[in-house]
CSV table of C-alpha atoms in Angstrom, one decimal:
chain,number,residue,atom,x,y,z
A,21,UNK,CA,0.0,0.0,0.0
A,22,UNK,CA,1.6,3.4,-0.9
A,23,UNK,CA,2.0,6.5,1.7
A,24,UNK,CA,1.5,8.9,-0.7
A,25,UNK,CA,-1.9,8.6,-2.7
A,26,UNK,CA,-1.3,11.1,-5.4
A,27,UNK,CA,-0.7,8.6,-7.5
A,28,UNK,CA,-3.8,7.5,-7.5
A,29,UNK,CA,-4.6,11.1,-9.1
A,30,UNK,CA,-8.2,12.2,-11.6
A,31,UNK,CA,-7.6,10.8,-15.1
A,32,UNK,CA,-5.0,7.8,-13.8
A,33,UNK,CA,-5.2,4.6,-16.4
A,34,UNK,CA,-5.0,1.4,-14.0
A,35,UNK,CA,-6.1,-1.8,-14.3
A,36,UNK,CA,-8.6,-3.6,-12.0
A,37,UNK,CA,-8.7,-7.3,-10.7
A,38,UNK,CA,-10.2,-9.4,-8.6
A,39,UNK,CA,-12.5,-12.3,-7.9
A,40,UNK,CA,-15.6,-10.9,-9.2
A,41,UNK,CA,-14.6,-9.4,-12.3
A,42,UNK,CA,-12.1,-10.2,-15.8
A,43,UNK,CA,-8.7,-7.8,-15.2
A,44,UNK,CA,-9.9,-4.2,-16.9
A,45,UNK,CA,-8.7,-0.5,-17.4
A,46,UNK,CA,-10.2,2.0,-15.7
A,47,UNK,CA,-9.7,5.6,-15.4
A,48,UNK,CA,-10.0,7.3,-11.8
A,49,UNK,CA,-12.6,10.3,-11.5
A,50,UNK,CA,-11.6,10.5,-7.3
A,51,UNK,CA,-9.6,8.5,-4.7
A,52,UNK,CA,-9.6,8.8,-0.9
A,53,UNK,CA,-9.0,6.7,2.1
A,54,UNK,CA,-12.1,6.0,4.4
A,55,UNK,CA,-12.1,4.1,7.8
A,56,UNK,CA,-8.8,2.4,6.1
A,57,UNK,CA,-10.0,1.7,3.1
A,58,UNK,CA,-9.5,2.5,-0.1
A,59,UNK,CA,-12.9,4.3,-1.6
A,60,UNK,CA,-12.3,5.1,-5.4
A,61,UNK,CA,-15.1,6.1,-8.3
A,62,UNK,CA,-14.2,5.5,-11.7
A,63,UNK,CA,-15.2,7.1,-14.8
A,64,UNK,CA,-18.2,4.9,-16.6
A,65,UNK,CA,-19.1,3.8,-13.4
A,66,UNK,CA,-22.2,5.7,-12.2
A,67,UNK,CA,-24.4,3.2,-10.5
A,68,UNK,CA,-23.8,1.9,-7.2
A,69,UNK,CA,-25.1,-1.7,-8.7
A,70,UNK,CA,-22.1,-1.2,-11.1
A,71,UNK,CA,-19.8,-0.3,-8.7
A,72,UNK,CA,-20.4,-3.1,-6.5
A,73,UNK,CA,-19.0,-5.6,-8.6
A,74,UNK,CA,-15.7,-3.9,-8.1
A,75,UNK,CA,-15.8,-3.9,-4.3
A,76,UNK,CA,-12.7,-5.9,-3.1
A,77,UNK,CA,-10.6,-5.4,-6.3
A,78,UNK,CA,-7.0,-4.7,-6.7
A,79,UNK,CA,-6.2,-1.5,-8.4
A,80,UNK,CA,-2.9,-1.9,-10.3
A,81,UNK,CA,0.0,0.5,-11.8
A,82,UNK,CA,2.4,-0.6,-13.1
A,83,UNK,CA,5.4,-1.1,-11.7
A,84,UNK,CA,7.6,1.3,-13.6
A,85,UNK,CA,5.3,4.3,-12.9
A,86,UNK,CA,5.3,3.8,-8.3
A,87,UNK,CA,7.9,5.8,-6.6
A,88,UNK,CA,10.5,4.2,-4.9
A,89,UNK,CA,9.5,3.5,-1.9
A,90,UNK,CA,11.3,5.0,1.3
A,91,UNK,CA,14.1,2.8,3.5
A,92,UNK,CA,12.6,-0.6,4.8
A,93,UNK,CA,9.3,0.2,3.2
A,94,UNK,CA,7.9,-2.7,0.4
A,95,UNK,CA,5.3,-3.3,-1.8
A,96,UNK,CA,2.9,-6.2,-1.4
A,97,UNK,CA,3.8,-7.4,-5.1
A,98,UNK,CA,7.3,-7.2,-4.3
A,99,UNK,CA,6.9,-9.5,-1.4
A,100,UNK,CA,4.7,-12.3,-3.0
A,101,UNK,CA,7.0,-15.2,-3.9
A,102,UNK,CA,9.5,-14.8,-1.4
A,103,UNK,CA,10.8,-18.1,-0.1
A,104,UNK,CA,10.8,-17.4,4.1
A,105,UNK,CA,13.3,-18.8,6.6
A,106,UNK,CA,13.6,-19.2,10.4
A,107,UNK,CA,16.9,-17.3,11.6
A,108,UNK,CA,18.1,-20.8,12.1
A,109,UNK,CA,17.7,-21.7,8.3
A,110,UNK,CA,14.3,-23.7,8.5
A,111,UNK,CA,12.2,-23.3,5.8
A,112,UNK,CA,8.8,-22.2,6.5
A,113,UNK,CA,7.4,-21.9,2.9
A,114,UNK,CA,6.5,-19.7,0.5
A,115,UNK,CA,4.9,-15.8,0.7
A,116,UNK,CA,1.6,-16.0,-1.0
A,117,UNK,CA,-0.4,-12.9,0.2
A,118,UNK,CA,0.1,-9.9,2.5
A,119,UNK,CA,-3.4,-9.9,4.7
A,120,UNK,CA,-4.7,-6.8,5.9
A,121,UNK,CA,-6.7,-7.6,9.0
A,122,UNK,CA,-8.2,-3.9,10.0
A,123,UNK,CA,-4.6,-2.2,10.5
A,124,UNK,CA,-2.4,-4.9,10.9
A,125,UNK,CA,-0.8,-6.9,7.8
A,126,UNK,CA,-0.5,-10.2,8.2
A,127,UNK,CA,2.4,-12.6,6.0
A,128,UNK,CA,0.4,-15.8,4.9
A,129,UNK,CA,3.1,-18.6,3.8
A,130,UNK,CA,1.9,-21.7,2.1
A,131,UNK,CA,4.0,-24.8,2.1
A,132,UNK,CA,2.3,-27.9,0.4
A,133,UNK,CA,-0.7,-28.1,2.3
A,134,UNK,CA,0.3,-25.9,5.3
A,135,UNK,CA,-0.4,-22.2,6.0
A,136,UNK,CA,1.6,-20.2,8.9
A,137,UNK,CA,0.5,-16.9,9.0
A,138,UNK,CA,2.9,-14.3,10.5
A,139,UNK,CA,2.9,-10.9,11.4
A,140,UNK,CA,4.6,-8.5,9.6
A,141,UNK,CA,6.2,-6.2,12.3
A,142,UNK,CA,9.5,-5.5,13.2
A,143,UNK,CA,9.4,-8.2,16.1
A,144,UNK,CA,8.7,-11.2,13.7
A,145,UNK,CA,10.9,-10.0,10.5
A,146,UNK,CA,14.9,-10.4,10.9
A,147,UNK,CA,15.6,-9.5,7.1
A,148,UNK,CA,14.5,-8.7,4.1
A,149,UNK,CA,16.4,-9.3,1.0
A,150,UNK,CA,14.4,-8.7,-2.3
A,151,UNK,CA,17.7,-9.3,-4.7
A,152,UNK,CA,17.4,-13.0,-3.0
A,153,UNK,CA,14.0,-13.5,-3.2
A,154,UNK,CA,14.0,-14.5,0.5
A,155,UNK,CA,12.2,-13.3,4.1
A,156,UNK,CA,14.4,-13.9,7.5
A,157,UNK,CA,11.8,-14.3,10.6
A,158,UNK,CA,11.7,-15.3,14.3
A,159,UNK,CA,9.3,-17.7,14.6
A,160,UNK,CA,8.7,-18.1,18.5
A,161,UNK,CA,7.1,-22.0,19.0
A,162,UNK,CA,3.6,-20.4,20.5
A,163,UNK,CA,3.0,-19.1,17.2
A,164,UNK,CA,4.3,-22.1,15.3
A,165,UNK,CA,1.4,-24.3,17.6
A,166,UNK,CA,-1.1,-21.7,16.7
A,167,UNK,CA,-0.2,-22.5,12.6
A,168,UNK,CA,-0.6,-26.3,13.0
C-alpha cells in the first residue's frame, strides 16, 4: 500500500482485478481513504449496482510508474513469492499474500498443504532481502502451535 496517494490522481489509467470481475482499465474520477480503506469512483461507473461488482478489487499501476519506496518500506507485489526462513535456516514456505486484517498486515506462507500466518512487524521480520527472493523471521514456537 503506498504513503503517498497522489498517485492515484483524476484521469489515472490502471487496471482492476479481482474475484468478481475479468482484469480491466479504468480511469480514476476520485480517490480517498475512508475508515482504512480505499474508496475510489471510476469514470463509466455511475451506478452503485455497477460499482459493486468492483468492491474488493486490486487497483494496479504498473510497476515502472510507483515511486520508490522510502528505506525498509515494500510493496505487497514485491513481497509475494519470497521463499521465508527461520533465523536458524528452516524453511517455512512460500509468501503467498500480505493480509490486511483492519490495520495490521499479516504474511500468509503456504507450504504444500500448510499455512503459517505471521505478522509483519518488526518483532517477527529479521531480514528482508528482495535481490534473493527471501524473508528472514523469528518464529517463537507459540506461534508455530497456533499455525498447526
Amino acid at each position: 500500500m503506498l504513503e503517498d496517494d497522489a498517485i492515484f490522481g483524476a484521469g489515472r489509467r490502471i487496471m482492476l482485478s479481482g474475484a468478481k470481475i475479468a482484469e480491466r482499465g479504468a480511469e480514476i474520477d476520485y480517490f480517498r481513504r475512508q475508515h482504512g480503506h480505499c474508496v475510489a469512483k471510476f469514470r463509466g461507473i455511475d451506478s452503485i449496482a455497477d460499482a459493486e461488482k468492483f468492491v474488493g478489487a486490486e487497483i494496479k499501476i504498473p510497476a515502472g510508474e510507483l515511486p520508490a519506496p522510502r528505506e525498509g518500506w515494500y510493496y505487497t507485489f514485491q513481497l509475494k513469492g519470497c521463499d521465508v526462513f527461520t533465523g536458524n535456516g528452516e524453511y517455512v514456505g512460500s509468501l503467498s499474500a500480505v493480509l490486511d486484517w483492519g490495520g495490521s498486515r499479516i504474511l500468509k506462507v503456504d507450504r504444500e498443504n500448510q499455512e503459517t500466518l505471521i505478522p509483519f512487524a518488526q518483532s517477527f521480520l529479521r531480514r528482508i532481502d528482495l535481490d534473493q527472493r527471501r524473508i528472514e523471521v523469528d518464529l517463537p514456537e507459540d506461534l508455530r502451535d497456533l499455525n498447526k
